PDB file of C-alpha atoms in Angstrom:
ATOM      1  CA  MET Y 805     -48.066   6.184  -4.408  1.00 41.00           C
ATOM      2  CA  ASP Y 806     -50.690   6.428  -7.169  1.00 45.00           C
ATOM      3  CA  LEU Y 807     -48.451   8.866  -9.012  1.00 44.00           C
ATOM      4  CA  ALA Y 808     -45.495   6.499  -8.789  1.00 43.00           C
ATOM      5  CA  ARG Y 809     -47.575   3.622 -10.095  1.00 44.00           C
ATOM      6  CA  SER Y 810     -48.863   5.675 -13.018  1.00 47.00           C
ATOM      7  CA  ARG Y 811     -45.391   6.672 -14.209  1.00 52.00           C
ATOM      8  CA  PRO Y 812     -42.975   3.971 -15.406  1.00 52.00           C
ATOM      9  CA  ASP Y 813     -39.979   6.194 -14.650  1.00 53.00           C
ATOM     10  CA  ALA Y 814     -41.259   7.553 -11.329  1.00 50.00           C
ATOM     11  CA  ILE Y 815     -38.800   5.479  -9.303  1.00 50.00           C
ATOM     12  CA  GLU Y 816     -35.920   7.335 -10.954  1.00 53.00           C
ATOM     13  CA  HIS Y 817     -37.133  10.550  -9.350  1.00 52.00           C
ATOM     14  CA  VAL Y 818     -37.035   9.122  -5.826  1.00 49.00           C
ATOM     15  CA  ASP Y 819     -33.763   9.488  -3.939  1.00 55.00           C
ATOM     16  CA  HIS Y 820     -31.979   6.152  -3.565  1.00 52.00           C
ATOM     17  CA  GLU Y 821     -31.659   6.502   0.222  1.00 55.00           C
ATOM     18  CA  LYS Y 822     -35.330   7.432   0.759  1.00 54.00           C
ATOM     19  CA  ARG Y 823     -36.935   4.387  -0.795  1.00 55.00           C
ATOM     20  CA  LEU Y 824     -39.063   2.209   1.453  1.00 57.00           C
ATOM     21  CA  TRP Y 825     -37.078  -0.984   0.873  1.00 53.00           C
ATOM     22  CA  ARG Y 826     -34.053   0.665   2.437  1.00 56.00           C
ATOM     23  CA  ARG Y 827     -35.937   0.700   5.744  1.00 59.00           C
ATOM     24  CA  VAL Y 828     -36.936  -2.942   5.487  1.00 59.00           C
ATOM     25  CA  TYR Y 829     -33.788  -4.673   4.207  1.00 60.00           C
ATOM     26  CA  PRO Y 830     -30.334  -4.210   5.752  1.00 63.00           C
ATOM     27  CA  PRO Y 831     -27.634  -2.537   3.642  1.00 66.00           C
ATOM     28  CA  THR Y 832     -25.907  -4.920   1.232  1.00 70.00           C
ATOM     29  CA  GLY Y 833     -22.872  -2.800   0.477  1.00 74.00           C
ATOM     30  CA  ARG Y 834     -23.783  -2.927  -3.214  1.00 79.00           C
ATOM     31  CA  GLU Y 835     -24.917   0.003  -5.282  1.00 78.00           C
ATOM     32  CA  ASP Y 836     -27.896  -1.677  -6.935  1.00 75.00           C
ATOM     33  CA  LEU Y 837     -31.475  -2.318  -5.768  1.00 84.00           C
ATOM     34  CA  VAL Y 838     -33.057  -5.292  -3.965  1.00 84.00           C
ATOM     35  CA  PRO Y 839     -32.402  -8.506  -5.965  1.00 91.00           C
ATOM     36  CA  VAL Y 840     -35.120 -10.679  -7.444  1.00 94.00           C
ATOM     37  CA  ALA Y 841     -34.731 -14.475  -7.802  1.00 96.00           C
ATOM     38  CA  PHE Y 842     -36.640 -16.824 -10.110  1.00 96.00           C
ATOM     39  CA  VAL Y 843     -36.558 -20.530  -9.207  1.00 96.00           C
ATOM     40  CA  PHE Y 844     -38.000 -22.767 -11.917  1.00 96.00           C
ATOM     41  CA  ALA Y 845     -39.455 -26.176 -11.021  1.00 95.00           C
ATOM     42  CA  ASP Y 846     -40.982 -29.104 -12.913  1.00 90.00           C
ATOM     43  CA  THR Y 847     -39.961 -27.837 -16.337  1.00 91.00           C
ATOM     44  CA  THR Y 848     -37.457 -28.541 -19.097  1.00 93.00           C
ATOM     45  CA  GLU Y 849     -34.176 -26.808 -19.791  1.00 91.00           C
ATOM     46  CA  ALA Y 850     -35.554 -25.519 -23.076  1.00 95.00           C
ATOM     47  CA  LYS Y 851     -38.521 -23.884 -21.387  1.00 95.00           C
ATOM     48  CA  VAL Y 852     -36.250 -22.341 -18.775  1.00 94.00           C
ATOM     49  CA  ALA Y 853     -33.979 -20.957 -21.485  1.00 94.00           C
ATOM     50  CA  ASN Y 854     -36.931 -19.501 -23.408  1.00 95.00           C
ATOM     51  CA  THR Y 855     -38.392 -17.911 -20.278  1.00 95.00           C
ATOM     52  CA  VAL Y 856     -35.058 -16.415 -19.286  1.00 95.00           C
ATOM     53  CA  ALA Y 857     -34.657 -14.970 -22.800  1.00 95.00           C
ATOM     54  CA  VAL Y 858     -38.081 -13.324 -22.497  1.00 95.00           C
ATOM     55  CA  LEU Y 859     -37.200 -11.926 -19.058  1.00 94.00           C
ATOM     56  CA  GLU Y 860     -33.955 -10.494 -20.360  1.00 95.00           C
ATOM     57  CA  GLU Y 861     -35.590  -8.789 -23.301  1.00 95.00           C
ATOM     58  CA  ALA Y 862     -38.761  -7.549 -21.604  1.00 94.00           C
ATOM     59  CA  GLY Y 863     -37.087  -6.454 -18.380  1.00 94.00           C
ATOM     60  CA  ARG Y 864     -33.906  -4.916 -19.777  1.00 94.00           C
ATOM     61  CA  ARG Y 865     -34.819  -1.422 -18.652  1.00 93.00           C
ATOM     62  CA  TYR Y 866     -35.019  -2.673 -15.056  1.00 94.00           C
ATOM     63  CA  TRP Y 867     -32.056  -5.037 -14.685  1.00 95.00           C
ATOM     64  CA  ALA Y 868     -29.545  -3.552 -17.124  1.00 94.00           C
ATOM     65  CA  PRO Y 869     -26.892  -1.153 -15.792  1.00 94.00           C
ATOM     66  CA  ARG Y 870     -26.314   2.192 -17.445  1.00 92.00           C
ATOM     67  CA  ARG Y 871     -23.346   4.208 -18.561  1.00 90.00           C
ATOM     68  CA  TYR Y 872     -21.745   6.447 -15.981  1.00 89.00           C
ATOM     69  CA  ARG Y 873     -21.992  10.173 -16.526  1.00 85.00           C
ATOM     70  CA  SER Y 874     -18.449  11.443 -16.390  1.00 82.00           C
ATOM     71  CA  LEU Y 875     -16.149  13.954 -18.033  1.00 80.00           C
ATOM     72  CA  TYR Y 876     -14.207  10.943 -19.269  1.00 81.00           C
ATOM     73  CA  SER Y 877     -17.164   8.853 -20.466  1.00 78.00           C
ATOM     74  CA  GLU Y 878     -15.315   7.583 -23.526  1.00 82.00           C
ATOM     75  CA  ALA Y 879     -12.568   6.073 -21.367  1.00 86.00           C
ATOM     76  CA  ILE Y 880     -14.909   4.599 -18.731  1.00 91.00           C
ATOM     77  CA  THR Y 881     -16.007   1.009 -19.252  1.00 92.00           C
ATOM     78  CA  ALA Y 882     -17.514   0.572 -15.761  1.00 93.00           C
ATOM     79  CA  LYS Y 883     -21.280   0.347 -15.492  1.00 93.00           C
ATOM     80  CA  ASP Y 884     -23.695   2.192 -13.228  1.00 93.00           C
ATOM     81  CA  TYR Y 885     -25.840  -0.282 -11.259  1.00 93.00           C
ATOM     82  CA  GLY Y 886     -27.419   2.393  -9.058  1.00 89.00           C
ATOM     83  CA  GLN Y 887     -30.857   1.973 -10.661  1.00 89.00           C
ATOM     84  CA  ALA Y 888     -30.537  -1.705 -11.648  1.00 92.00           C
ATOM     85  CA  VAL Y 889     -32.541  -4.570 -10.167  1.00 93.00           C
ATOM     86  CA  PRO Y 890     -30.341  -7.696  -9.953  1.00 95.00           C
ATOM     87  CA  VAL Y 891     -32.320 -10.617 -11.341  1.00 96.00           C
ATOM     88  CA  VAL Y 892     -30.972 -14.158 -10.806  1.00 97.00           C
ATOM     89  CA  VAL Y 893     -32.436 -17.450 -11.989  1.00 97.00           C
ATOM     90  CA  THR Y 894     -31.938 -21.128 -11.160  1.00 96.00           C
ATOM     91  CA  THR Y 895     -33.925 -24.337 -10.943  1.00 96.00           C
ATOM     92  CA  LEU Y 896     -35.284 -26.217  -7.965  1.00 95.00           C
ATOM     93  CA  GLU Y 897     -33.417 -29.335  -9.104  1.00 94.00           C
ATOM     94  CA  GLN Y 898     -30.066 -27.561  -8.954  1.00 94.00           C
ATOM     95  CA  LEU Y 899     -30.797 -26.190  -5.500  1.00 95.00           C
ATOM     96  CA  GLN Y 900     -31.721 -29.645  -4.225  1.00 94.00           C
ATOM     97  CA  GLU Y 901     -28.697 -31.330  -5.776  1.00 94.00           C
ATOM     98  CA  ARG Y 902     -25.978 -28.755  -5.128  1.00 95.00           C
ATOM     99  CA  GLY Y 903     -27.329 -26.317  -2.547  1.00 94.00           C
ATOM    100  CA  ALA Y 904     -28.083 -22.604  -2.660  1.00 92.00           C
ATOM    101  CA  ASP Y 905     -24.475 -21.649  -1.941  1.00 92.00           C
ATOM    102  CA  ALA Y 906     -23.157 -23.473  -5.019  1.00 95.00           C
ATOM    103  CA  ALA Y 907     -22.616 -21.976  -8.472  1.00 96.00           C
ATOM    104  CA  VAL Y 908     -26.205 -22.533  -9.594  1.00 96.00           C
ATOM    105  CA  TRP Y 909     -27.298 -18.926 -10.136  1.00 97.00           C
ATOM    106  CA  ARG Y 910     -27.299 -17.049 -13.410  1.00 96.00           C
ATOM    107  CA  ARG Y 911     -27.776 -13.305 -13.426  1.00 96.00           C
ATOM    108  CA  LEU Y 912     -29.629 -11.704 -16.312  1.00 96.00           C
ATOM    109  CA  GLY Y 913     -27.191 -10.052 -18.666  1.00 94.00           C
ATOM    110  CA  ARG Y 914     -24.361 -12.442 -17.813  1.00 93.00           C
ATOM    111  CA  GLU Y 915     -23.199 -15.773 -19.157  1.00 92.00           C
ATOM    112  CA  GLY Y 916     -22.689 -18.861 -17.050  1.00 93.00           C
ATOM    113  CA  GLU Y 917     -23.638 -19.783 -13.513  1.00 95.00           C
ATOM    114  CA  GLN Y 918     -22.143 -18.310 -10.354  1.00 96.00           C
ATOM    115  CA  THR Y 919     -22.548 -18.489  -6.623  1.00 96.00           C
ATOM    116  CA  LEU Y 920     -25.212 -16.147  -5.319  1.00 94.00           C
ATOM    117  CA  THR Y 921     -22.641 -13.775  -3.855  1.00 92.00           C
ATOM    118  CA  ALA Y 922     -20.702 -13.599  -7.112  1.00 94.00           C
ATOM    119  CA  ALA Y 923     -23.890 -13.183  -9.123  1.00 95.00           C
ATOM    120  CA  LEU Y 924     -24.972 -10.232  -7.009  1.00 94.00           C
ATOM    121  CA  ASP Y 925     -21.578  -8.555  -6.949  1.00 94.00           C
ATOM    122  CA  ASN Y 926     -20.757  -5.878  -9.500  1.00 94.00           C
ATOM    123  CA  PRO Y 927     -17.036  -6.125 -10.294  1.00 93.00           C
ATOM    124  CA  ASP Y 928     -17.564  -3.797 -13.243  1.00 93.00           C
ATOM    125  CA  GLY Y 929     -19.556  -1.285 -11.195  1.00 93.00           C
ATOM    126  CA  ASP Y 930     -18.847   1.410  -8.648  1.00 91.00           C
ATOM    127  CA  ALA Y 931     -15.382   0.290  -7.552  1.00 91.00           C
ATOM    128  CA  LEU Y 932     -14.154  -0.062 -11.126  1.00 93.00           C
ATOM    129  CA  PHE Y 933     -15.610   3.327 -11.996  1.00 92.00           C
ATOM    130  CA  CYS Y 934     -13.719   5.025  -9.165  1.00 92.00           C
ATOM    131  CA  GLU Y 935     -10.507   3.290 -10.201  1.00 93.00           C
ATOM    132  CA  GLN Y 936     -10.900   4.145 -13.890  1.00 93.00           C
ATOM    133  CA  GLU Y 937     -11.916   7.747 -13.269  1.00 91.00           C
ATOM    134  CA  ALA Y 938      -8.958   8.295 -10.919  1.00 93.00           C
ATOM    135  CA  ARG Y 939      -6.561   6.807 -13.464  1.00 93.00           C
ATOM    136  CA  VAL Y 940      -7.974   8.806 -16.381  1.00 92.00           C
ATOM    137  CA  ASP Y 941      -7.998  11.979 -14.292  1.00 92.00           C
ATOM    138  CA  ALA Y 942      -4.333  11.472 -13.354  1.00 94.00           C
ATOM    139  CA  GLU Y 943      -3.426  10.869 -16.988  1.00 93.00           C
ATOM    140  CA  ASP Y 944      -5.320  13.987 -18.023  1.00 92.00           C
ATOM    141  CA  LYS Y 945      -3.481  16.064 -15.418  1.00 94.00           C
ATOM    142  CA  ARG Y 946      -0.123  14.715 -16.616  1.00 95.00           C
ATOM    143  CA  ARG Y 947      -1.052  15.511 -20.210  1.00 94.00           C
ATOM    144  CA  ARG Y 948      -2.122  19.036 -19.296  1.00 94.00           C
ATOM    145  CA  ALA Y 949       1.061  19.595 -17.289  1.00 94.00           C
ATOM    146  CA  ALA Y 950       3.225  18.375 -20.194  1.00 95.00           C
ATOM    147  CA  GLN Y 951       1.328  20.594 -22.606  1.00 95.00           C
ATOM    148  CA  ARG Y 952       1.778  23.589 -20.314  1.00 93.00           C
ATOM    149  CA  GLU Y 953       5.515  22.952 -20.044  1.00 93.00           C
ATOM    150  CA  ALA Y 954       5.749  22.722 -23.822  1.00 93.00           C
ATOM    151  CA  GLU Y 955       4.057  26.129 -24.081  1.00 92.00           C
ATOM    152  CA  ARG Y 956       6.154  27.769 -21.327  1.00 93.00           C
ATOM    153  CA  PRO Y 957       7.972  30.821 -22.745  1.00 93.00           C
ATOM    154  CA  VAL Y 958      11.766  30.966 -22.939  1.00 93.00           C
ATOM    155  CA  CYS Y 959      13.764  34.108 -22.279  1.00 93.00           C
ATOM    156  CA  LYS Y 960      14.999  35.661 -25.521  1.00 92.00           C
ATOM    157  CA  ARG Y 961      18.069  36.980 -23.762  1.00 91.00           C
ATOM    158  CA  CYS Y 962      19.425  34.188 -21.553  1.00 92.00           C
ATOM    159  CA  GLY Y 963      17.402  31.154 -22.686  1.00 91.00           C
ATOM    160  CA  GLN Y 964      15.983  30.425 -19.241  1.00 92.00           C
ATOM    161  CA  LYS Y 965      12.369  29.229 -18.972  1.00 92.00           C
ATOM    162  CA  PHE Y 966       9.875  31.589 -17.396  1.00 93.00           C
ATOM    163  CA  THR Y 967       8.746  30.840 -13.854  1.00 92.00           C
ATOM    164  CA  ASP Y 968       5.008  30.591 -13.251  1.00 90.00           C
ATOM    165  CA  GLN Y 969       5.068  34.025 -11.642  1.00 89.00           C
ATOM    166  CA  ARG Y 970       6.876  35.638 -14.585  1.00 89.00           C
ATOM    167  CA  TRP Y 971       4.603  33.871 -17.046  1.00 89.00           C
ATOM    168  CA  GLU Y 972       1.576  35.267 -15.248  1.00 88.00           C
ATOM    169  CA  GLU Y 973       3.124  38.733 -15.138  1.00 84.00           C
ATOM    170  CA  THR Y 974       3.596  38.785 -18.892  1.00 86.00           C
ATOM    171  CA  THR Y 975       0.127  37.491 -19.740  1.00 84.00           C
ATOM    172  CA  ALA Y 976      -2.171  38.923 -17.059  1.00 77.00           C
ATOM    173  CA  HIS Y 977      -3.982  42.139 -17.900  1.00 67.00           C
ATOM    174  CA  ARG Y 978      -2.951  44.534 -15.194  1.00 59.00           C
ATOM    175  CA  THR Y 979      -2.829  48.284 -15.104  1.00 48.00           C
ATOM    176  CA  ALA Y 980      -0.787  48.779 -11.911  1.00 45.00           C
ATOM    177  CA  TRP Y 981       1.969  46.396 -12.945  1.00 57.00           C
ATOM    178  CA  LYS Y 982       4.370  46.931 -15.838  1.00 69.00           C
ATOM    179  CA  PRO Y 983       6.046  43.680 -16.828  1.00 69.00           C
ATOM    180  CA  GLY Y 984       8.589  45.485 -18.982  1.00 79.00           C
ATOM    181  CA  ASP Y 985      10.050  43.503 -21.857  1.00 85.00           C
ATOM    182  CA  VAL Y 986       7.695  40.518 -21.949  1.00 87.00           C
ATOM    183  CA  SER Y 987      10.209  38.475 -23.923  1.00 89.00           C
ATOM    184  CA  VAL Y 988      12.680  38.210 -21.026  1.00 90.00           C
ATOM    185  CA  CYS Y 989      12.568  36.111 -17.851  1.00 90.00           C
ATOM    186  CA  GLY Y 990      12.179  37.376 -14.311  1.00 88.00           C
ATOM    187  CA  ASP Y 991      15.931  37.595 -13.620  1.00 90.00           C
ATOM    188  CA  CYS Y 992      16.628  39.573 -16.787  1.00 91.00           C
ATOM    189  CA  HIS Y 993      13.639  41.781 -16.094  1.00 88.00           C
ATOM    190  CA  ALA Y 994      14.946  42.416 -12.565  1.00 87.00           C
ATOM    191  CA  SER Y 995      18.303  43.429 -14.068  1.00 89.00           C
ATOM    192  CA  ASP Y 996      16.536  45.816 -16.428  1.00 85.00           C
ATOM    193  CA  VAL Y 997      14.611  47.339 -13.538  1.00 86.00           C
ATOM    194  CA  ALA Y 998      17.809  47.743 -11.520  1.00 88.00           C
ATOM    195  CA  ARG Y 999      19.571  49.502 -14.418  1.00 87.00           C
ATOM    196  CA  GLU Y1000      16.592  51.772 -15.016  1.00 84.00           C
ATOM    197  CA  GLU Y1001      16.434  52.654 -11.329  1.00 80.00           C
ATOM    198  CA  ALA Y1002      20.164  53.399 -11.216  1.00 83.00           C
ATOM    199  CA  ALA Y1003      19.829  55.619 -14.292  1.00 82.00           C
ATOM    200  CA  ARG Y1004      16.854  57.418 -12.753  1.00 82.00           C
ATOM    201  CA  LEU Y1005      18.731  58.072  -9.517  1.00 82.00           C
ATOM    202  CA  GLN Y1006      21.732  59.271 -11.462  1.00 80.00           C
ATOM    203  CA  ALA Y1007      19.590  61.677 -13.437  1.00 80.00           C
ATOM    204  CA  ALA Y1008      17.914  62.979 -10.282  1.00 79.00           C
ATOM    205  CA  MET Y1009      21.210  63.890  -8.566  1.00 81.00           C
ATOM    206  CA  PRO Y1010      22.057  67.641  -8.542  1.00 80.00           C
ATOM    207  CA  PRO Y1011      25.018  68.638 -10.724  1.00 76.00           C
ATOM    208  CA  GLU Y1012      28.385  69.029  -9.036  1.00 73.00           C
ATOM    209  CA  PRO Y1013      29.604  72.650  -8.598  1.00 71.00           C
ATOM    210  CA  GLU Y1014      32.117  73.804 -11.152  1.00 67.00           C
ATOM    211  CA  HIS Y1015      35.699  74.413  -9.850  1.00 62.00           C
ATOM    212  CA  ASP Y1016      37.381  77.765 -10.680  1.00 56.00           C
ATOM    213  CA  GLN Y1017      40.340  76.997 -12.842  1.00 55.00           C
ATOM    214  CA  GLU Y1018      41.934  80.503 -12.113  1.00 56.00           C
ATOM    215  CA  PRO Y1019      41.238  81.333  -8.487  1.00 55.00           C
ATOM    216  CA  GLY Y1020      43.443  84.417  -8.535  1.00 54.00           C
ATOM    217  CA  LYS Y1021      41.558  85.976 -11.352  1.00 54.00           C
ATOM    218  CA  ARG Y1022      38.346  86.459  -9.336  1.00 53.00           C
ATOM    219  CA  ARG Y1023      40.239  87.910  -6.363  1.00 52.00           C
ATOM    220  CA  GLY Y1024      41.830  90.471  -8.680  1.00 51.00           C
ATOM    221  CA  LEU Y1025      38.564  92.334  -8.894  1.00 49.00           C
ATOM    222  CA  PHE Y1026      39.024  93.533  -5.309  1.00 51.00           C
ATOM    223  CA  ARG Y1027      42.745  94.456  -5.449  1.00 53.00           C
ATOM    224  CA  ARG Y1028      43.862  97.937  -4.697  1.00 54.00           C
ATOM    225  CA  SER Y1029      45.515  99.678  -7.534  1.00 51.00           C
ATOM    226  CA  GLY Y1030      49.119 100.624  -6.757  1.00 49.00           C
TER     227      GLY Y1030
END
């Protein structure tokens, strides 16, 4: 505990689910920390405004959300409230006149007054992040797929696009596999292999025996002389 008190950023090194307040307060369903409320009484609007301005400036590191860390950070506008302390302010007069469930709460970092539920909600937080990241990821996959199709080789012989298997065969570094003419598709390559195999079998066949054009001539060697 002494170590945590001596380090301003010590709370960032404590897992969100292991903090003591999690055992005391029931889950809120929100991604931020326990909220803090300031209720001003017996003061003027000007003094309230000045005090709120000081709170916003001095406590920014505690209540302000951060940028999400993502592969698509430039396209993500959602904010990370995981380490943020929601701070809301109102006045005792407003609570007495309109009630705590009315739009009398203002959250630091936002303009205007909201109901307490709306002030504590984070519409630009976790849910928006998941939605934006999923959309950007889908767009990135479509872009990559389109780029891959644009780069897909075309057979120099028949004009057919290479299949994924043929594309891999012609680009993968293998020693046991001979892709043949890498400029032709799988079908044309199969035709080449078939022709080469037929030629090899033809060359391996034994030659046909020669036929004697003059059969009587050989028999004449064994004739009796008359």
